Amino acid sequence: MYGHDFPVPDDGPAGGLLDQVEAAEAALRAAAGRGRPGPEDGSTADTDPQDYFAALIDADQKIEPRDWMPEAYRKTLIRQIAQHAHSEIIGMQPEGNWISRAPSLKRKAILLAKVQDEAGHGLYLYAAAETLGVTRDELVEMLLSGRQKYSSIFNYPTLTWADVGAIGWLVDGAAIVNQVPLCRCSYGPYARAMIRVCKEESFHQRQGYEILYVLASGTPEQRTMAQDAVDRWWYPSLAMFGPPDGDSTHSQQSMAWKIKRFSNDELRQRFVDMCVQQAEVLGLRLPDPDLRWNESRQAYDYTQPDYAELMRVIAGDGPCNRQRITHRRRADADGAWVREAAAAYAAKRTAERTSDRATVLA
Amino acid sequence: MEYLLGLGDDALVAAQRLGEWVTVAPELEEDVALANIALDQLGAARLLLGYAGELEGAGRDEDALAYLRSDREYRNCLLVELPNGDFATTMAKLLLLSAYQLPLYAALSVGADERLAAIAGKARKEVAYHLDHASLWTVRLGDGTEESHRRMQAAVDELWPYTVELFAADPAAPVDPAGLRSAFLANVEPVLETATLDRPADGWGPDGGRAGLHTEHLSYLLAEMQVLHRAHPGARW
């Protein structure tokens, strides 16, 4: 359903990254084949749990829900996976904003499928978080009360149809660059969820790229719309990789635990280098006058995003923070009677089964 | 052609309404399910409108038919264009629509027109799932809490008259709608009974949709759906 009657660099905008996802999947299988360190019967009774945890991480084996893990490791993962799940859910809003007005039936179908995928990603990420001993209800409650965050990028508005393209190309592109290394995350359920998510995200990026390609080679108005969207989404997308390495609070420990594999700045650079070539194919300009190839670094020099703005948006003062969370709270409140009814219905059925059984036994 | 427009417009307008639920459904699983059903209806609409355009032979494709006709040229039934209302209203609409579409597509899938039969054969499988989904929710809400029972009964009562139009006789049609009513009732009545809901009495029902005489709601729905496409005449997307 994702037609591609347009030129795509290599085998797709995220082609090389998909290979890395495949490689991560193969590594996961290989690690399972090697078996875990320790006695063959799997008994770990004699081993100090802390040592065993460290040995698993060292051997690039996955930590599974039944394994002992440091409390801080558990908390870090819950925070990170939940934030990721919340981002999928809140991220449905800016794009969902254009479902009703998508300019062709084909675009409407692709966008519906994409937003549906995001709800699905949210669901399996919540399920991955639940393996760490927290419930989805608790996590949703923390989102609604503002105690847990979602990606700040979704606090920017989608003002034109081209924004749907820019979100696909830049925001999903940045998300993939961020997430591909997570396919090798030391926590098994998260790594496996990310492999699945990344495969679908690459379709999302492709559809965004395709939207922009068609606009950029369309009428003058469409072209202007496409350039305007790229102008507005470029720096917020760069900010998605988080603060510069020196200011990042969680990074070092996460690297040691192999939750995180590359620093914020490394990933940001990778994203910039990927986008430059793609922007050329699109015929759109990245809004950075200082963007140029650096021969000695073998990478592009670029202007950093405004991190003060990032901090303001994270703190709650972005263009759409209030709107996004109000929308989510309203949906939650409006649906309460439906969820209560479903629970009441299920309870009646359980009670009937119990009394049937009692009758049989009597 | 008019007949195909009726089928295609039912599916398209239903998809447009269902799409409004995405991000506001009562639970995440329902965001996924409603988007899925919207996608099915949209898929059927594209095939039906594309075919209608080919039969017309005037060069109109699915987008020309979807985006460049006014409400007076739309041929959908009134049921699908009504606002979503609460979740009970949406489920009642889906129950009634899919209970009608299922025997309709089943009959068309063995009809003389092979192209239409193939479209209907695919849509029939999807609609069976829609009916199942709507039936489950009708039962849960009808036999859930006092509040959900009250809302579900009100929704069924409000929408029942709109089913009259679905079965208005049209002997010239590939499948005469008048012949589908008993199958429709066989789909709906047991669900209402299990849901502890009263089946509304039959009586007057509004009509006009198939002739392009709609409720006041359709023009707003189309205004929103068509705004971007119409703002850029001739553009490709």
Coordinates of C-alpha atoms in Angstrom, one line a residue, chain A residues 57 72-73 76 79-80 186 243-266:
Chain A
I57 CA 25.5 -7.7 30.7
A72 CA 18.0 1.7 39.6
Y73 CA 18.2 -0.4 36.4
T76 CA 15.6 3.7 34.5
R79 CA 11.0 5.6 33.0
Q80 CA 12.4 5.2 29.5
S186 CA 20.3 -5.3 27.4
P243 CA 20.7 17.8 25.6
P244 CA 24.4 17.8 24.5
D245 CA 26.5 15.0 26.0
G246 CA 28.0 17.2 28.7
D247 CA 24.5 18.1 30.1
S248 CA 22.8 14.7 29.8
T249 CA 22.0 13.4 33.2
H250 CA 21.1 9.8 32.6
S251 CA 23.6 8.9 29.8
Q252 CA 26.7 7.4 31.5
Q253 CA 25.0 4.8 33.7
S254 CA 22.7 3.8 30.8
M255 CA 25.7 3.2 28.6
A256 CA 27.3 1.0 31.3
W257 CA 24.1 -1.0 31.6
K258 CA 24.0 -1.3 27.8
I259 CA 20.5 0.3 27.7
K260 CA 22.0 3.1 25.7
R261 CA 24.8 2.4 23.2
F262 CA 25.6 5.8 21.7
S263 CA 25.7 9.3 23.1
N264 CA 23.1 12.0 22.2
D265 CA 25.6 13.9 20.1
E266 CA 26.8 10.8 18.2

